Structures are given as structure tokens and as C-alpha cells.
Amino acid sequence: MAQETIFSKIIRREIPAEVLYQDELVTAFRDIHPRAPTHILIVPNVLIPTANDVEAEHEAALGRLFTVARKLAAEAGIAQNGYRLIVNCNEHGGQEVFHLHMHLVGGKALGPMLAR
Ligand code: 5GP
């Protein structure tokens, strides 16, 4: 059994977070340490620890991450200028919370994707 993280508690509204969107598949809330003017985390409600744990049964929730990202980017007014969607995996990917999530980051020019 995968170990629950703080994100499960946010999804169940047991601890506070600025939740921007929630449905039966995903929850979106503001990152507690924003790295850009807009920094939102979009999370499947089901616990998938990392991208390595993705299964076919998760496709609906993972597809929903993108449609919700699109909606929230439009609402944040960053769709036209653009933004970045990031999923980190494990140590080399810099993953800190082991409940798969998509970062929606924007509101300024973000520069190169990776340090050169
Ligand atoms: P990762 O490095 O795992 O891709 O990103 C985890 C993100 O979760 C980080 O950007 C971090 O700031 C955010 N985070 C960690 N704990 C909390 C929390 O309790 N509440 C919220 N809103 N964000 C959190």
C-alpha cells in the first residue's frame, strides 16, 4: 500500500489549502511555496505515488489534469502568453511529495526548461 501524503489530506479538506477546483477525479490548489506568480498543483484524487506507478486505469484522471490545467490557465489570464506544466518523478526529477501532481506555473517568462 502506498503511503498517503499531505495531498490526500488536502483532497479530503482535512487541512487547509487554497483549493481552486475539485471534481470526482482531480483537485487543484495553490502551491504553498509559489515559484512564479501563478503556481498551482493539479492532483489526481486517487493516490498514484509517481509517474512510474501510472496504469491504464488512471488515464481518465491523468487526462483531466490537462483539461483542468487549460481551464485554470485561462482563468489566471496566462493562457495567451503561455505557461509550463511539470510532473517531477523521483530523486533525479526533484519530486518531494510522492502523490503524482502536475505543476501549472506561469505569469512571467520562465526561461529555459532546464539549466544549460
Ligand atoms: P514536487 O517537488 O514533489 O514536484 O513538488 C511538491 C510541491 O508541493 C512543492 O512545490 C511544494 O511547495 C508543494 N507543497 C508541499 N507541501 C505542501 C502543502 O502542504 N500545501 C501546498 N499547498 N503545497 C505544498
Short mmCIF file of C-alpha atoms and ligand atoms in Angstrom, two decimals:
data_model
loop_
_atom_site.label_atom_id
_atom_site.label_comp_id
_atom_site.label_asym_id
_atom_site.label_seq_id
_atom_site.Cartn_x
_atom_site.Cartn_y
_atom_site.Cartn_z
CA MET A 1 0.00 0.00 0.00
CA ALA A 2 1.35 3.41 -0.97
CA GLN A 3 1.90 5.85 1.87
CA GLU A 4 -0.51 8.79 1.95
CA THR A 5 0.93 12.29 1.77
CA ILE A 6 -0.28 15.73 2.81
CA PHE A 7 -2.04 15.94 -0.58
CA SER A 8 -4.57 13.27 0.42
CA LYS A 9 -5.48 15.40 3.43
CA ILE A 10 -5.89 18.47 1.20
CA ILE A 11 -8.08 16.47 -1.22
CA ARG A 12 -10.29 15.38 1.71
CA ARG A 13 -10.31 19.00 3.02
CA GLU A 14 -8.82 17.87 6.32
CA ILE A 15 -6.11 20.52 6.21
CA PRO A 16 -6.32 24.00 4.69
CA ALA A 17 -5.25 24.84 1.17
CA GLU A 18 -6.46 27.35 -1.41
CA VAL A 19 -8.47 24.90 -3.49
CA LEU A 20 -9.34 26.35 -6.91
CA TYR A 21 -11.05 23.35 -8.45
CA GLN A 22 -12.27 19.90 -7.41
CA ASP A 23 -14.29 17.18 -9.09
CA GLU A 24 -14.58 13.41 -8.79
CA LEU A 25 -11.16 12.84 -10.42
CA VAL A 26 -8.83 15.71 -9.55
CA THR A 27 -8.19 18.57 -7.11
CA ALA A 28 -6.28 21.79 -7.86
CA PHE A 29 -4.83 24.10 -5.22
CA ARG A 30 -2.18 26.80 -4.94
CA ASP A 31 1.36 25.69 -4.17
CA ILE A 32 2.35 26.72 -0.64
CA HIS A 33 5.74 27.99 -1.90
CA PRO A 34 4.97 29.53 -5.29
CA ARG A 35 7.93 29.76 -7.72
CA ALA A 36 6.06 32.11 -10.10
CA PRO A 37 3.06 34.50 -9.95
CA THR A 38 0.82 31.55 -10.83
CA HIS A 39 1.81 28.21 -9.31
CA ILE A 40 -0.99 25.70 -8.99
CA LEU A 41 -0.81 21.96 -8.26
CA ILE A 42 -3.30 19.69 -10.01
CA VAL A 43 -3.55 16.31 -8.35
CA PRO A 44 -5.46 13.09 -9.08
CA ASN A 45 -7.75 12.30 -6.15
CA VAL A 46 -6.53 8.70 -6.21
CA LEU A 47 -3.07 8.16 -4.74
CA ILE A 48 -0.57 7.46 -7.53
CA PRO A 49 2.86 7.89 -5.90
CA THR A 50 4.94 8.65 -9.00
CA ALA A 51 4.82 8.61 -12.81
CA ASN A 52 6.34 5.11 -12.53
CA ASP A 53 3.10 3.91 -10.93
CA VAL A 54 0.76 5.08 -13.69
CA GLU A 55 -1.61 2.40 -15.01
CA ALA A 56 -4.20 2.37 -17.80
CA GLU A 57 -6.96 2.72 -15.19
CA HIS A 58 -5.57 6.17 -14.33
CA GLU A 59 -5.94 7.57 -17.84
CA ALA A 60 -9.20 9.42 -17.14
CA ALA A 61 -7.78 11.21 -14.08
CA LEU A 62 -4.48 11.98 -15.81
CA GLY A 63 -6.27 13.34 -18.87
CA ARG A 64 -8.35 15.51 -16.56
CA LEU A 65 -5.14 17.10 -15.24
CA PHE A 66 -4.69 18.68 -18.67
CA THR A 67 -8.26 19.88 -19.15
CA VAL A 68 -8.23 21.44 -15.69
CA ALA A 69 -4.80 22.98 -16.37
CA ARG A 70 -6.21 24.55 -19.51
CA LYS A 71 -9.22 25.96 -17.61
CA LEU A 72 -7.15 27.31 -14.72
CA ALA A 73 -4.56 28.85 -17.05
CA ALA A 74 -7.36 30.70 -18.84
CA GLU A 75 -8.85 31.84 -15.53
CA ALA A 76 -5.44 33.06 -14.36
CA GLY A 77 -5.04 35.05 -17.59
CA ILE A 78 -1.82 33.29 -18.57
CA ALA A 79 -3.05 31.17 -21.47
CA GLN A 80 -2.10 33.57 -24.24
CA ASN A 81 1.43 34.33 -23.02
CA GLY A 82 1.98 30.72 -22.04
CA TYR A 83 2.96 28.64 -19.08
CA ARG A 84 4.68 25.40 -18.13
CA LEU A 85 3.20 22.08 -16.98
CA ILE A 86 5.62 19.96 -14.96
CA VAL A 87 5.46 16.46 -13.47
CA ASN A 88 8.53 15.52 -11.43
CA CYS A 89 9.42 11.87 -10.81
CA ASN A 90 11.62 10.51 -8.02
CA GLU A 91 15.01 11.79 -6.93
CA HIS A 92 16.52 12.86 -10.24
CA GLY A 93 13.25 14.56 -11.19
CA GLY A 94 13.24 16.50 -7.92
CA GLN A 95 9.98 15.02 -6.63
CA GLU A 96 9.31 15.93 -2.99
CA VAL A 97 5.71 14.82 -2.48
CA PHE A 98 5.01 11.24 -3.50
CA HIS A 99 1.49 11.76 -4.77
CA LEU A 100 1.72 12.40 -8.50
CA HIS A 101 0.87 16.00 -9.37
CA MET A 102 1.10 18.45 -12.23
CA HIS A 103 2.55 21.92 -11.60
CA LEU A 104 0.91 24.75 -13.56
CA VAL A 105 3.47 27.56 -13.50
CA GLY A 106 3.29 30.91 -15.25
CA GLY A 107 2.68 34.63 -15.04
CA LYS A 108 6.20 35.53 -16.11
CA ALA A 109 8.75 34.36 -18.69
CA LEU A 110 10.10 31.13 -17.22
CA GLY A 111 13.32 30.87 -19.17
CA PRO A 112 14.88 27.64 -20.39
CA MET A 113 13.25 24.39 -19.33
CA LEU A 114 16.49 23.06 -17.87
CA ALA A 115 19.72 24.69 -16.67
CA ARG A 116 22.20 24.69 -19.53
P1 5GP B 1 7.42 18.20 -6.24
O1 5GP B 1 8.83 18.67 -5.99
O2 5GP B 1 7.08 16.96 -5.45
O3 5GP B 1 7.10 18.09 -7.70
O4 5GP B 1 6.50 19.39 -5.72
C1 5GP B 1 5.84 19.38 -4.50
C2 5GP B 1 5.22 20.75 -4.32
O5 5GP B 1 4.29 20.68 -3.27
C3 5GP B 1 6.23 21.84 -3.96
O6 5GP B 1 6.21 22.86 -4.94
C4 5GP B 1 5.76 22.32 -2.59
O7 5GP B 1 5.91 23.71 -2.41
C5 5GP B 1 4.30 21.88 -2.56
N1 5GP B 1 3.79 21.57 -1.23
C6 5GP B 1 4.38 20.78 -0.31
N2 5GP B 1 3.62 20.70 0.80
C7 5GP B 1 2.50 21.46 0.55
C8 5GP B 1 1.35 21.75 1.33
O8 5GP B 1 1.17 21.31 2.46
N3 5GP B 1 0.44 22.57 0.76
C9 5GP B 1 0.57 23.07 -0.51
N4 5GP B 1 -0.41 23.87 -0.98
N5 5GP B 1 1.67 22.81 -1.27
C10 5GP B 1 2.62 22.01 -0.74
#
